[in-house]
Coordinates of C-alpha atoms and ligand atoms in Angstrom, one line a residue:
M1 CA 35.6 155.0 -117.7
N2 CA 33.9 152.2 -116.0
V3 CA 36.9 149.1 -117.4
G4 CA 37.3 145.7 -116.5
V5 CA 40.2 143.4 -116.0
I6 CA 40.5 140.1 -116.6
G7 CA 43.0 138.7 -115.0
T8 CA 45.0 140.2 -111.4
G9 CA 48.9 138.6 -113.4
H10 CA 51.4 140.8 -114.0
V11 CA 49.9 142.2 -117.4
G12 CA 46.7 143.2 -116.1
L13 CA 47.2 144.2 -112.8
V14 CA 49.9 146.9 -113.9
T15 CA 47.6 147.5 -116.7
C16 CA 44.4 148.7 -113.4
A17 CA 46.7 149.9 -111.3
S18 CA 47.8 152.4 -113.7
L19 CA 44.8 153.0 -115.4
A20 CA 42.7 153.9 -112.4
A21 CA 46.5 156.0 -112.1
F22 CA 44.4 157.9 -115.1
G23 CA 41.2 158.2 -113.7
H24 CA 38.7 155.6 -114.8
R25 CA 37.7 153.7 -112.3
V26 CA 38.9 150.1 -112.7
V27 CA 37.6 146.3 -111.5
G28 CA 39.7 143.5 -111.4
T29 CA 38.7 140.3 -111.6
D30 CA 40.1 136.4 -111.6
Q31 CA 39.4 132.9 -111.0
D32 CA 42.2 132.4 -107.4
A33 CA 39.7 133.3 -105.2
E34 CA 43.0 133.3 -103.0
K35 CA 45.1 135.8 -105.9
I36 CA 41.5 138.4 -104.9
A37 CA 41.6 138.4 -101.0
S38 CA 45.5 138.3 -101.2
L39 CA 45.6 141.6 -103.4
R40 CA 41.8 143.1 -101.4
S41 CA 44.6 143.1 -98.1
G42 CA 47.0 144.5 -100.5
R43 CA 49.3 142.3 -100.7
L44 CA 51.0 141.4 -104.5
P45 CA 51.9 137.5 -105.5
F46 CA 54.6 138.9 -106.9
H47 CA 57.4 141.8 -107.0
E48 CA 57.4 144.5 -109.0
P49 CA 59.3 148.0 -108.0
G50 CA 56.6 150.5 -107.3
L51 CA 53.0 148.6 -108.3
N52 CA 52.4 149.0 -104.3
G53 CA 52.0 152.0 -103.7
L54 CA 49.9 152.7 -107.7
T55 CA 47.5 150.0 -106.8
R56 CA 47.9 151.5 -103.4
D57 CA 46.0 154.8 -104.3
G58 CA 44.1 153.8 -106.8
V59 CA 42.5 151.6 -103.7
V60 CA 42.6 154.5 -101.3
A61 CA 41.2 156.6 -104.2
G62 CA 38.4 154.0 -104.2
R63 CA 38.8 154.1 -108.0
L64 CA 40.3 150.2 -108.3
S65 CA 38.1 147.2 -106.7
Y66 CA 40.1 143.7 -107.1
T67 CA 36.2 141.4 -107.4
C68 CA 36.0 137.1 -108.3
D69 CA 32.3 137.2 -109.9
P70 CA 33.3 138.5 -113.5
E71 CA 29.8 140.1 -113.8
A72 CA 30.5 142.8 -111.2
A73 CA 34.1 143.8 -113.2
I74 CA 32.1 144.1 -116.6
E75 CA 28.4 145.4 -116.0
S76 CA 29.2 148.1 -116.3
A77 CA 32.1 148.3 -118.1
E78 CA 32.3 150.1 -121.7
A79 CA 36.6 148.8 -121.8
V80 CA 37.1 145.0 -120.8
F81 CA 40.3 144.4 -120.6
I82 CA 41.5 140.8 -121.4
S83 CA 44.9 139.8 -119.3
V84 CA 45.1 135.8 -118.9
G85 CA 47.1 133.6 -119.1
T86 CA 48.4 132.6 -122.8
P87 CA 50.6 128.8 -122.1
P88 CA 53.0 128.3 -124.6
R89 CA 51.0 123.5 -125.5
A90 CA 53.6 121.1 -126.4
S91 CA 52.8 122.3 -129.9
G92 CA 54.7 125.5 -129.5
E93 CA 51.2 127.3 -130.0
A94 CA 49.7 129.3 -127.1
N95 CA 47.1 128.0 -125.1
L96 CA 44.4 129.8 -125.6
V97 CA 41.8 128.3 -124.0
A98 CA 41.3 131.1 -121.1
V99 CA 41.4 133.5 -123.1
E100 CA 38.2 132.0 -125.2
S101 CA 36.6 132.0 -121.3
A102 CA 37.1 135.1 -121.4
A103 CA 35.2 136.1 -124.2
R104 CA 32.1 133.9 -123.4
T105 CA 32.6 135.6 -119.6
V106 CA 32.2 139.4 -121.2
A107 CA 29.5 138.1 -123.4
R108 CA 27.0 137.2 -121.1
H109 CA 27.9 139.3 -118.6
A110 CA 27.4 142.9 -120.5
R111 CA 24.6 144.9 -120.7
G112 CA 25.7 147.5 -122.8
P113 CA 28.4 148.6 -125.6
C114 CA 31.5 147.4 -124.7
V115 CA 34.8 146.9 -126.3
V116 CA 36.6 144.0 -125.7
I117 CA 40.4 144.7 -125.6
E118 CA 43.5 141.9 -125.7
K119 CA 46.4 142.7 -124.0
S120 CA 47.2 138.8 -124.4
T121 CA 49.4 138.2 -126.3
V122 CA 48.5 135.9 -129.3
P123 CA 48.5 135.0 -132.8
T124 CA 47.6 136.9 -135.2
G125 CA 44.1 135.9 -136.2
T126 CA 42.9 135.8 -132.8
A127 CA 40.4 139.3 -132.8
R128 CA 38.2 136.6 -134.9
H129 CA 37.7 134.1 -132.7
L130 CA 37.1 136.8 -130.4
R131 CA 34.8 138.4 -132.4
R132 CA 32.9 135.2 -133.5
T133 CA 33.0 133.7 -129.3
L134 CA 31.4 137.0 -128.4
E135 CA 28.9 137.2 -131.6
R136 CA 27.2 133.5 -130.5
E137 CA 27.8 133.3 -126.6
R138 CA 26.4 137.3 -126.0
A139 CA 23.3 137.6 -123.4
D140 CA 21.5 140.5 -125.3
R141 CA 20.8 140.6 -129.3
A142 CA 21.5 144.5 -129.5
T143 CA 24.9 144.9 -127.2
R144 CA 27.5 145.6 -128.7
L145 CA 30.7 144.7 -128.9
E146 CA 33.9 145.1 -130.3
V147 CA 36.9 143.6 -130.4
V148 CA 40.2 145.8 -129.9
S149 CA 44.1 145.1 -130.0
N150 CA 46.2 146.5 -127.6
P151 CA 49.8 144.9 -126.6
E152 CA 51.6 145.5 -124.1
F153 CA 55.1 146.9 -123.7
L154 CA 56.2 146.6 -120.0
R155 CA 59.7 144.9 -119.2
E156 CA 59.1 143.2 -115.4
G157 CA 61.4 144.7 -113.3
K158 CA 59.9 147.9 -115.2
A159 CA 56.9 148.0 -116.1
V160 CA 55.2 150.6 -113.8
G161 CA 57.8 153.3 -115.6
D162 CA 57.3 151.7 -118.9
A163 CA 52.8 151.7 -118.6
L164 CA 52.9 155.1 -117.0
R165 CA 55.7 156.4 -119.9
P166 CA 54.7 154.2 -122.6
D167 CA 57.1 155.7 -125.8
R168 CA 54.0 153.9 -127.9
I169 CA 50.9 152.9 -127.8
L170 CA 50.3 150.1 -129.8
V171 CA 46.3 149.9 -130.9
G172 CA 44.7 147.6 -133.2
A173 CA 40.1 148.7 -134.1
E174 CA 38.1 147.7 -136.4
S175 CA 36.6 151.2 -136.2
E176 CA 36.3 154.7 -135.2
W177 CA 34.0 153.3 -132.4
G178 CA 36.8 151.7 -130.9
F179 CA 40.4 153.5 -131.7
E180 CA 38.3 156.7 -130.4
T181 CA 37.1 154.2 -126.6
M182 CA 40.9 153.7 -126.9
R183 CA 42.2 157.4 -127.1
R184 CA 39.1 158.1 -124.5
L185 CA 40.9 155.3 -122.2
Y186 CA 44.7 156.7 -122.7
A187 CA 43.8 160.4 -122.6
P188 CA 46.2 161.3 -120.0
L189 CA 49.4 159.7 -121.9
L190 CA 48.1 161.0 -125.6
A191 CA 47.6 164.5 -124.1
Q192 CA 51.6 164.2 -122.7
G193 CA 52.8 163.0 -126.0
T194 CA 53.0 159.6 -126.2
P195 CA 52.1 158.8 -129.8
M196 CA 49.2 156.9 -130.7
I197 CA 49.6 154.1 -133.7
E198 CA 47.2 153.1 -135.3
T199 CA 45.7 149.4 -137.8
N200 CA 44.2 147.1 -137.8
I201 CA 44.5 144.0 -135.5
A202 CA 45.6 142.2 -137.9
T203 CA 48.2 144.4 -137.8
A204 CA 48.6 145.0 -134.1
E205 CA 48.7 141.7 -133.3
L206 CA 51.8 139.9 -135.3
A207 CA 53.6 143.9 -134.5
K208 CA 53.7 141.9 -130.8
H209 CA 55.4 139.0 -132.1
A210 CA 58.1 140.9 -133.9
C211 CA 59.1 143.4 -131.5
N212 CA 59.6 140.6 -129.1
A213 CA 61.2 137.5 -132.1
F214 CA 63.8 140.3 -132.9
L215 CA 64.4 142.1 -128.6
A216 CA 65.8 138.3 -128.6
L217 CA 67.7 138.3 -131.6
K218 CA 69.5 141.0 -130.9
V219 CA 70.7 139.5 -127.5
S220 CA 71.7 136.4 -129.7
F221 CA 73.0 137.7 -132.3
A222 CA 75.5 139.9 -129.3
N223 CA 75.6 135.6 -127.6
A224 CA 77.3 134.6 -131.3
L225 CA 79.6 137.1 -131.3
S226 CA 80.7 136.6 -127.5
R227 CA 81.2 133.5 -129.6
L228 CA 83.6 134.6 -132.4
C229 CA 85.1 137.4 -130.4
E230 CA 86.7 134.4 -128.3
R231 CA 88.1 132.9 -131.0
A232 CA 89.7 135.5 -132.1
G233 CA 90.3 137.4 -128.4
A234 CA 88.4 140.5 -128.8
D235 CA 86.3 142.5 -126.6
V236 CA 82.1 141.8 -127.2
V237 CA 81.0 144.9 -125.1
S238 CA 83.6 147.3 -127.9
V239 CA 82.2 145.4 -130.3
V240 CA 78.7 145.8 -130.0
D241 CA 79.3 149.5 -128.5
V242 CA 80.2 149.8 -131.5
M243 CA 76.7 148.8 -133.0
G244 CA 74.9 150.8 -130.4
A245 CA 76.7 154.0 -131.7
D246 CA 75.0 153.5 -134.7
P247 CA 71.6 155.0 -134.1
R248 CA 69.9 152.8 -136.9
I249 CA 71.4 149.2 -134.8
G250 CA 71.1 151.3 -131.7
R251 CA 73.1 149.9 -127.9
G252 CA 69.5 147.9 -126.0
H253 CA 69.7 144.1 -126.0
L254 CA 72.5 144.0 -127.4
D255 CA 74.3 142.6 -124.0
A256 CA 75.8 139.3 -124.4
G257 CA 76.3 136.8 -121.5
L258 CA 73.4 133.7 -120.3
G259 CA 70.5 134.2 -122.9
Y260 CA 67.5 135.5 -122.5
G261 CA 64.7 134.3 -120.2
G262 CA 61.8 135.0 -119.1
S263 CA 58.3 133.7 -120.4
C264 CA 58.2 136.3 -123.0
F265 CA 61.4 135.3 -124.8
T266 CA 60.7 131.8 -125.3
K267 CA 56.7 131.6 -125.5
D268 CA 56.4 135.0 -128.4
L269 CA 59.0 133.0 -129.7
L270 CA 57.8 129.7 -130.3
A271 CA 53.8 131.1 -130.6
F272 CA 55.3 133.3 -133.9
D273 CA 56.9 129.9 -135.7
R274 CA 54.2 128.4 -134.8
L275 CA 52.4 130.9 -136.2
S276 CA 54.0 131.2 -139.2
S277 CA 54.2 127.9 -140.3
L278 CA 50.5 126.8 -139.6
L279 CA 50.4 130.9 -142.5
G280 CA 52.3 128.1 -145.0
Y281 CA 55.8 130.3 -144.4
D282 CA 59.1 128.9 -142.8
F283 CA 61.1 131.5 -140.2
A284 CA 63.4 129.3 -139.8
L285 CA 65.8 132.1 -138.8
L286 CA 63.5 131.4 -135.2
R287 CA 64.5 128.7 -134.1
E288 CA 67.6 130.0 -134.4
I289 CA 67.4 132.7 -131.8
G290 CA 66.3 129.8 -129.3
K291 CA 69.4 128.3 -130.7
L292 CA 71.8 130.7 -129.7
N293 CA 70.1 130.9 -127.1
R294 CA 69.8 128.3 -125.7
E295 CA 73.8 127.8 -126.4
A296 CA 74.7 130.6 -124.6
T297 CA 73.8 129.1 -121.7
L298 CA 75.4 125.7 -122.1
T299 CA 79.3 127.8 -123.2
A300 CA 79.5 129.2 -120.0
F301 CA 78.9 125.6 -117.8
E302 CA 81.0 124.7 -120.1
K303 CA 83.5 127.8 -118.9
V304 CA 82.7 126.2 -115.2
R305 CA 83.6 122.6 -115.8
E306 CA 86.9 123.4 -118.5
A307 CA 87.8 125.9 -114.8
L308 CA 87.4 123.7 -112.4
W309 CA 88.0 120.0 -113.9
N310 CA 85.7 117.3 -112.0
L311 CA 82.2 119.1 -110.9
E312 CA 81.6 116.2 -108.9
D313 CA 82.4 117.4 -104.8
K314 CA 82.8 121.1 -105.8
R315 CA 81.1 124.0 -104.7
I316 CA 79.8 126.6 -106.3
A317 CA 77.9 129.8 -105.7
V318 CA 75.2 131.3 -108.1
L319 CA 74.2 134.6 -107.5
G320 CA 71.1 135.4 -109.2
L321 CA 68.7 133.1 -109.6
A322 CA 66.2 135.5 -111.9
F323 CA 65.2 136.2 -115.2
K324 CA 67.5 139.2 -115.0
P325 CA 67.0 142.0 -112.1
G326 CA 64.0 143.8 -110.6
T327 CA 62.1 140.3 -110.5
D328 CA 60.9 137.4 -108.5
D329 CA 60.1 136.0 -111.3
V330 CA 62.5 132.7 -111.8
R331 CA 60.7 130.9 -115.6
F332 CA 63.1 129.8 -118.0
S333 CA 65.5 131.3 -115.8
P334 CA 69.5 131.4 -117.4
G335 CA 71.3 131.2 -113.6
L336 CA 68.5 128.7 -112.3
E337 CA 68.7 127.2 -115.3
L338 CA 72.9 126.3 -114.9
A339 CA 72.6 126.2 -111.9
S340 CA 70.2 123.0 -112.7
M341 CA 72.4 121.7 -115.3
L342 CA 75.5 122.1 -112.2
L343 CA 73.5 119.8 -109.5
E344 CA 72.6 117.6 -112.3
A345 CA 76.7 116.8 -112.7
G346 CA 77.0 116.6 -109.5
A347 CA 78.7 119.5 -108.0
E348 CA 77.3 121.3 -104.5
V349 CA 75.2 125.0 -105.7
A350 CA 74.6 127.5 -103.6
G351 CA 72.7 129.9 -105.0
Y352 CA 71.5 133.7 -103.8
D353 CA 69.3 135.6 -105.4
P354 CA 67.4 139.5 -103.2
E355 CA 64.0 138.2 -104.6
A356 CA 63.8 135.0 -106.3
A357 CA 65.3 132.5 -103.8
T358 CA 62.2 131.2 -103.3
N359 CA 60.8 131.0 -106.8
A360 CA 63.4 129.2 -107.5
K361 CA 64.0 126.3 -104.3
A362 CA 60.4 125.5 -105.3
E363 CA 61.7 125.2 -108.8
V364 CA 65.0 123.6 -107.9
P365 CA 64.8 122.1 -104.5
D366 CA 68.1 120.7 -104.5
L367 CA 69.4 123.9 -103.9
L368 CA 71.3 126.1 -101.3
I369 CA 69.5 128.7 -101.1
S370 CA 72.4 131.3 -99.4
P371 CA 70.9 134.4 -97.2
S372 CA 73.5 137.2 -98.6
P373 CA 76.2 136.5 -101.4
Y374 CA 78.9 136.2 -99.3
D375 CA 76.7 133.4 -98.2
A376 CA 77.0 131.4 -101.4
L377 CA 80.9 132.4 -101.5
A378 CA 81.7 130.6 -98.6
G379 CA 84.7 127.8 -99.2
A380 CA 83.2 127.6 -103.0
H381 CA 85.6 126.9 -106.4
C382 CA 84.1 129.1 -108.3
V383 CA 81.0 131.7 -108.5
V384 CA 78.5 132.4 -111.8
V385 CA 77.4 136.1 -111.3
S386 CA 73.7 135.0 -113.1
T387 CA 72.0 138.3 -112.7
E388 CA 72.7 141.9 -112.5
W389 CA 71.8 143.5 -108.9
D390 CA 73.1 145.8 -108.0
V391 CA 73.9 143.9 -103.9
I392 CA 75.8 141.5 -107.0
R393 CA 77.8 143.4 -109.1
N394 CA 78.7 146.0 -106.5
L395 CA 80.4 143.2 -103.9
D396 CA 82.7 143.4 -102.1
W397 CA 85.7 141.0 -104.3
A398 CA 88.0 141.0 -101.6
T399 CA 86.3 139.7 -99.5
A400 CA 85.0 137.3 -101.7
R401 CA 88.2 135.8 -102.0
D402 CA 88.9 135.2 -98.7
L403 CA 85.9 133.6 -98.4
M404 CA 86.1 130.9 -102.3
S405 CA 88.0 127.8 -101.7
Y406 CA 89.3 129.1 -105.5
P407 CA 90.0 131.9 -107.2
V408 CA 87.2 131.2 -109.9
V409 CA 85.1 134.0 -111.3
V410 CA 83.0 133.3 -114.2
D411 CA 80.9 136.4 -115.7
G412 CA 77.8 135.2 -116.5
R413 CA 76.0 139.3 -117.2
N414 CA 79.9 141.1 -118.1
V415 CA 79.5 142.9 -114.9
V416 CA 82.9 143.0 -112.6
D417 CA 85.4 145.1 -113.3
P418 CA 88.9 143.2 -115.3
C419 CA 91.3 145.5 -113.5
V420 CA 89.7 144.2 -110.4
M421 CA 90.2 140.3 -110.6
A422 CA 93.2 140.9 -111.8
E423 CA 94.6 142.8 -108.9
L424 CA 92.5 140.1 -106.0
G425 CA 93.8 137.1 -108.2
F426 CA 90.8 135.8 -109.9
A427 CA 90.8 133.2 -112.7
Y428 CA 88.3 135.2 -114.7
L429 CA 86.1 134.4 -117.5
P430 CA 83.3 136.4 -118.9
M431 CA 81.8 136.4 -121.5
G432 CA 82.5 137.8 -125.6
R433 CA 86.0 139.1 -123.7
P434 CA 89.1 138.0 -123.1
A435 CA 89.6 135.5 -120.1
I436 CA 92.4 136.1 -117.4
L437 CA 93.6 133.2 -116.1
Ligands
UGA1 C1 60.1 142.0 -123.5 C2 60.6 143.1 -123.1 O1 60.9 143.1 -123.2 C3 59.4 144.0 -123.4 O2 59.0 144.8 -124.1 C4 57.2 142.8 -123.5 O3 56.6 143.7 -123.1 C5 58.2 141.5 -122.5 O4 58.9 141.7 -122.8 C6 56.5 141.1 -122.8 O5 55.7 140.5 -123.9 O6 55.9 140.9 -121.7 P1 60.9 141.3 -120.1 O7 60.8 139.8 -120.5 O8 60.2 141.8 -118.5 O9 60.0 142.3 -121.6 O10 62.0 141.3 -120.3 P2 63.3 142.6 -121.6 O11 64.3 143.2 -120.0 O12 63.8 142.7 -122.3 O13 64.8 141.3 -121.0 C7 65.0 139.3 -121.1 C8 65.8 138.4 -121.4 O14 67.2 139.0 -121.6 C9 66.0 139.0 -120.2 O15 66.9 138.0 -118.9 C10 67.9 140.0 -120.0 O16 68.8 139.1 -119.4 C11 67.9 139.1 -121.0 N1 68.9 140.5 -122.2 C12 68.5 141.3 -122.1 C13 69.6 140.3 -122.4 O17 70.3 138.9 -122.2 N2 71.1 140.9 -122.7 C14 70.0 142.0 -123.1 O18 71.0 143.4 -123.5 C15 69.4 143.1 -122.3

């Protein structure tokens, strides 16, 4: 099939590359000329394992190209994905200006029947507006344009695997033509047994928000439990292992720590809450999830302050600045948020991250960036483990102790072995587990 993809950010680019791998001819378009130029020269604008190879394969096979000219991406497309940004407005509501603009573009340039696919995460009800925009802006009255919702479930850092081997494909459509178009697009995945859940459009839109809200709820539940475990002398890791052994609960997203980051959970919770109130339902639980998340980062800050007393004239190493391993994304990163709080309190903060250092420095200019974890640790009075990259998990703690001024570890991700800490004489402060003082 000929496919257009509007918006070549994280989701858009993974969509382009995976559809090309499924055998379609894909044209990705973006209004950011610099980004398109960089993609054309083979450079991705962000770090995503495996994506470089997948996009290159698509380009070499002649199935993937990029253009700034939306007409070229749309005129002969049977399906166009809208994967533009939906940032939060001050009220928390998703800003859908770019989605509307993409719909106008499709309406003006489509030359034949075309299914317009919502890939960006949008609030329930968006399809209704999209349909009306397509109707109003259509260049040719006879052209059949139809809206389909096909939310993504891509995790940053694992997006390629998630796109090529998804747990499920979710499609909300209003006609057999819409469903059939999506079955053709995802034919190789259906052939390998991936289930396609077919619903009405409102259900698909709402299900995406429900998934992210529930995953965030699990993380916040684990973090609330860890506050309780600290007070009771229990170990949150064992508690969530027990919970996760029950298949009705599942072990995923129950790791306590500094809290969740990234744009998706934070933005989607705000948008979901706002949508709920617009629909006349007070979904108060959603606000509690965000509150518990802020509390998790604050708890880690208090652990550092308690361990070091005054923070002025103290050097603190923050290991991990990306919001999670496998990405250079620092949006709402709890590690970076903690680094800012420590700087604000007067500490010197040396940050290390294998991929996200440049983005972190741009966000928090006062942060000192270290080329290796050991450089960050030199002279430090405390180290915070904030992102569980392998290089940080596998740190040589004997060397770390020799480099540090005080042997104090705040383990914001519960990935350091407490026995090693005890053996080496560290003060060890994990999240929701017994501390070694
Ligand atoms: C999330 C969802 O997992 C995807 O399914 C969804 O498609 C995506 O949002 C989206 O809407 O685009 P992502 O934000 O990439 O994906 O990251 P997750 O792996 O879900 O992690 C989010 C945050 O939660 C990270 O900061 C991570 O460190 C934290 N987390 C995760 C925990 O603190 N504990 C856990 O047990 C799991």
